[in-house]
C-alpha positions as a printed Julia matrix, in Angstrom:
303×3 Matrix{Float64}:
  30.05  -21.6   -34.23
  31.86  -20.12  -31.21
  29.7   -20.61  -28.12
  31.01  -17.42  -26.52
  29.9   -15.4   -29.56
  26.5   -17.1   -29.46
  26.08  -16.28  -25.76
  27.17  -12.7   -26.4
  24.64  -12.33  -29.22
  21.91  -13.81  -27.01
  22.77  -11.41  -24.19
  22.67   -8.43  -26.55
  19.36   -9.62  -27.98
  17.86  -10.05  -24.5
  19.16   -6.64  -23.4
  17.66   -4.99  -26.49
  14.34   -6.78  -25.93
  14.29   -5.72  -22.27
  15.21   -2.14  -23.15
  12.38   -1.88  -25.7
   9.89   -3.34  -23.2
  11.07   -0.9   -20.53
  10.86    2.09  -22.87
   7.3     1.19  -23.93
   6.37    0.76  -20.26
   7.76    4.17  -19.3
   6.05    5.87  -22.25
   2.72    4.29  -21.3
   3.08    5.4   -17.67
   4.18    8.85  -18.82
   1.14    9.38  -21.04
  -1.42    8.02  -18.55
  -2.32   11.5   -17.19
  -3.81   12.29  -20.62
  -5.9     9.11  -20.44
  -7.21    9.75  -16.9
  -8.05   13.38  -17.71
  -9.88   12.3   -20.87
 -12.34   10.41  -18.62
 -13.56   13.59  -16.89
 -16.43   14.2   -15.85
 -16.42   10.63  -14.52
 -15.6    10.9   -10.81
 -12.04    9.94   -9.86
 -13.4     7.52   -7.27
 -15.58    5.79   -9.88
 -12.54    5.49  -12.18
 -10.58    3.95   -9.3
 -13.3     1.36   -8.65
 -13.36    0.35  -12.3
  -9.56    0.22  -12.4
  -9.34   -2.14   -9.42
 -12.05   -4.46  -10.79
 -10.8    -4.5   -14.37
  -7.13   -4.9   -13.35
  -8.12   -8.03  -11.41
 -10.11   -9.44  -14.34
  -7.35   -8.74  -16.88
  -4.74  -10.08  -14.46
  -6.64  -13.37  -14.06
  -7.13  -13.73  -17.83
  -3.43  -13.11  -18.55
  -2.28  -15.33  -15.69
  -4.55  -18.13  -16.92
  -2.78  -18.11  -20.3
   0.42  -19.2   -18.51
  -0.73  -21.05  -15.39
  -3.42  -23.5   -14.3
  -6.16  -22.5   -11.84
  -4.36  -24.5    -9.17
  -1.06  -22.72   -9.81
  -2.77  -19.35   -9.59
  -4.9   -19.77   -6.46
  -3.54  -22.69   -4.42
  -0.52  -20.85   -2.95
  -2.57  -18.04   -1.45
  -5.44  -20.27   -0.33
  -3.07  -22.48    1.67
  -0.93  -19.77    3.31
  -2.68  -17.23    5.57
   0.54  -15.28    6.14
   1.0   -14.92    2.38
  -2.63  -13.83    2.04
  -2.12  -11.15    4.71
   1.01   -9.91    2.94
  -0.8    -9.58   -0.35
  -3.77   -7.9     1.32
  -1.37   -5.23    2.67
   0.3    -4.92   -0.74
  -3.11   -4.56   -2.4
  -4.2    -1.89    0.06
  -0.99    0.08   -0.55
  -1.08   -0.1    -4.36
  -4.8     0.74   -4.36
  -4.06    3.79   -2.18
  -1.28    4.75   -4.6
  -3.51    4.36   -7.67
  -6.33    6.25   -5.96
  -4.11    9.16   -4.95
  -2.58    9.37   -8.41
  -5.86    9.36  -10.36
  -7.46   11.87   -7.99
  -4.38   14.14   -8.09
  -4.13   14.09  -11.9
  -7.81   14.91  -12.39
  -7.71   17.56   -9.65
  -4.88   19.43  -11.43
  -1.84   18.14   -9.53
   0.08   16.44  -12.35
   3.29   18.3   -11.41
   3.15   17.35   -7.73
   2.37   13.75   -8.72
   5.47   13.73  -10.91
   7.57   15.06   -8.04
   6.25   12.19   -5.93
   7.55    9.64   -8.42
  10.89   11.48   -8.64
  11.49   11.11   -4.9
  10.0     7.59   -4.69
  13.35    5.82   -5.36
  14.88    7.76   -2.46
  12.07    6.7    -0.14
  12.48    3.07   -1.3
  16.17    3.33   -0.5
  15.44    4.86    2.92
  13.12    1.97    3.76
  15.77   -0.52    2.59
  18.22    1.06    5.01
  15.74    1.17    7.92
  13.95   -2.15    7.42
  16.46   -4.34    5.6
  19.58   -2.77    7.17
  21.17   -1.99    3.82
  24.26    0.21    3.81
  23.88    4.0     3.56
  26.55    5.4     1.25
  27.81    8.98    1.29
  26.22    9.69   -2.08
  22.83    8.39   -0.93
  23.07   10.47    2.25
  23.65   13.57    0.1
  20.68   12.59   -2.09
  18.41   12.25    0.98
  19.56   15.6     2.36
  18.93   17.36   -0.95
  15.47   15.8    -1.31
  14.63   16.88    2.24
  15.87   20.41    1.47
  13.61   20.56   -1.61
  10.59   19.51    0.46
  11.39   22.09    3.15
  11.68   24.83    0.48
   8.25   23.94   -0.87
   6.83   23.76    2.64
   8.09   27.24    3.51
   7.21   28.79    0.16
   3.71   27.38   -0.26
   2.98   27.08    3.47
   1.45   23.72    2.7
   2.67   20.17    3.15
   3.33   18.44   -0.24
   1.03   15.62    0.8
   0.3    14.3    -2.69
   3.98   13.92   -3.63
   4.94   12.35   -0.31
   1.8    10.19   -0.22
   2.56    8.75   -3.66
   6.24    8.25   -2.88
   5.69    6.64    0.53
   2.77    4.38   -0.49
   4.72    2.98   -3.44
   7.92    2.68   -1.41
   6.19    0.71    1.36
   4.47   -1.38   -1.33
   7.9    -2.19   -2.81
   9.19   -3.16    0.65
   6.22   -5.48    1.21
   6.73   -7.02   -2.25
  10.29   -7.99   -1.32
   8.76  -10.66    0.92
   6.92  -12.48   -1.88
   8.16  -14.69   -4.69
   5.2   -15.21   -7.06
   5.33  -14.09  -10.69
   4.21  -10.5   -11.42
   0.93  -11.6   -13.02
  -0.05  -13.86  -10.13
   1.03  -11.15   -7.67
  -1.26   -8.65   -9.39
  -4.18  -11.09   -9.11
  -3.52  -11.53   -5.38
  -3.18   -7.77   -4.81
  -6.5    -6.95   -6.45
  -8.63  -10.02   -5.62
  -9.42   -8.82   -2.09
 -10.72   -5.46   -3.3
 -12.26   -6.39   -6.66
 -15.51   -7.8    -5.12
 -15.95   -4.62   -3.07
 -15.3    -2.54   -6.19
 -17.9    -4.56   -8.12
 -20.55   -4.05   -5.41
 -19.81   -0.32   -5.3
 -19.96   -0.02   -9.11
 -23.33   -1.83   -9.27
 -24.74    0.43   -6.55
 -23.44    3.65   -8.13
 -24.64    2.75  -11.63
 -28.06    1.65  -10.31
 -28.52    4.92   -8.42
 -27.36    7.13  -11.31
 -24.1     8.15   -9.62
 -21.71    6.05  -11.69
 -19.89    6.45  -14.98
 -22.9     5.7   -17.2
 -24.77    8.74  -15.84
 -22.13   11.28  -16.9
 -19.82    9.69  -19.47
 -20.12   10.01  -23.22
 -20.25    6.61  -24.96
 -16.6     6.91  -26.1
 -15.52    7.73  -22.53
 -17.2     4.64  -21.13
 -15.49    2.54  -23.81
 -12.18    4.16  -22.83
 -12.88    3.36  -19.18
 -13.12   -0.33  -20.08
  -9.42   -0.24  -21.0
  -8.36    0.84  -17.48
  -7.5    -2.75  -16.59
  -5.34   -3.3   -19.67
  -3.55    0.02  -19.16
  -2.76   -1.08  -15.61
  -1.62   -4.64  -16.32
   0.3    -4.19  -19.6
   2.89   -1.68  -18.27
   3.39   -3.81  -15.13
   3.93   -6.92  -17.29
   6.38   -5.02  -19.53
   8.25   -3.73  -16.49
   8.5    -7.22  -14.96
   9.7    -8.61  -18.3
  12.33   -5.88  -18.63
  13.52   -6.35  -15.04
  14.72   -9.85  -15.95
  16.72   -8.7   -18.98
  18.37   -5.36  -18.14
  20.69   -4.34  -15.29
  19.12   -2.72  -12.23
  20.93    0.57  -12.9
  19.34    0.75  -16.39
  15.97   -0.02  -14.81
  16.44    2.74  -12.22
  17.59    5.41  -14.68
  14.77    4.77  -17.16
  12.18    5.02  -14.38
  12.69    8.8   -14.49
  11.22    8.98  -18.01
   7.56    8.74  -16.91
   7.63   11.47  -14.19
   9.55   13.72  -16.61
   6.8    13.23  -19.18
   4.23   13.99  -16.46
   6.12   17.15  -15.51
   6.18   18.32  -19.14
   2.45   17.63  -19.51
   1.66   19.48  -16.27
   3.69   22.59  -17.17
   3.19   22.96  -20.93
  -0.03   21.1   -21.72
  -2.19   21.59  -18.63
  -0.6    24.91  -17.58
  -0.46   24.09  -13.88
   1.18   26.68  -11.58
   4.97   26.32  -11.78
   6.96   29.21  -10.33
  10.69   29.82   -9.84
  10.73   28.38   -6.32
   9.16   25.14   -7.51
  11.72   25.02  -10.32
  14.58   25.46   -7.84
  13.23   22.72   -5.57
  12.91   20.41   -8.59
  16.51   21.16   -9.64
  17.64   20.26   -6.1
  15.76   16.94   -6.39
  17.4    16.29   -9.78
  20.85   16.96   -8.3
  20.0    14.57   -5.47
  19.01   11.94   -8.03
  22.39   12.37   -9.74
  24.15   11.53   -6.46
  21.73    8.63   -5.93
  22.44    7.31   -9.44
  26.21    7.55   -8.93
  25.84    5.48   -5.77
  23.73    2.9    -7.61
  26.34    2.67  -10.41
  29.15    2.12   -7.89
  27.15   -0.58   -6.05
  26.18   -2.24   -9.33
  29.82   -2.44  -10.45
  30.98   -3.85   -7.14
């Protein structure tokens, strides 16, 4: 058998496997607003506490299937600088999760989606500022258009789009911090949640004991659903990490727009959130900016 044909078949098989994993990941992220809203009347902050705790537990269980206890915990126990880095990463991703869950359950699915639309641009801006990466003409146009869209919303609504920018900036800074670490995604998730999981556990015990937690307000099926918050956090992250190794970065970047688009559709047509002509125009401007951004990414990927 021709080795070149075998390699080509293997590459196609890996690409297909990565693409399927990435698509499932994006669909899961896109449908998550339905899951979080289904947990109401459980407080958003209680949901967040359970998510942090359960994500850590699920992360440890999944990591343990691949690594020994020493492989999981020794690196962070021996390196204080690494521990500090992961503490910062954990604080940022917890802030991102918290903002997202609160925003979705408070009726800001559309603004949350906008935040994840502009997040790649913020990541790119940080790469230019912090890591001194080159700013191309197309990316400059994308930044200018995104800024214009934010200014339009600011003037029209006379309110700062804090949710969108908070989600975009917290995840972008998180991504920048993550560039400094080399552990596998599962072990990274354990490190990012292990500092906050004990605090979450203490808070959950207190809230449930005082009748202010999930058990006091949730129907039995809702509490069972809440127990899957960890899995629904870890599984998409694991799928995304798996796909990242098998598909080109440009494919990864383009498919990342699936989940905020699904969120936008849910916000407009399913939850009937306010969506006027000005918001539509600002969103179109962001989309045009993302086209320029994508063209730049394609050119860089080819070179």
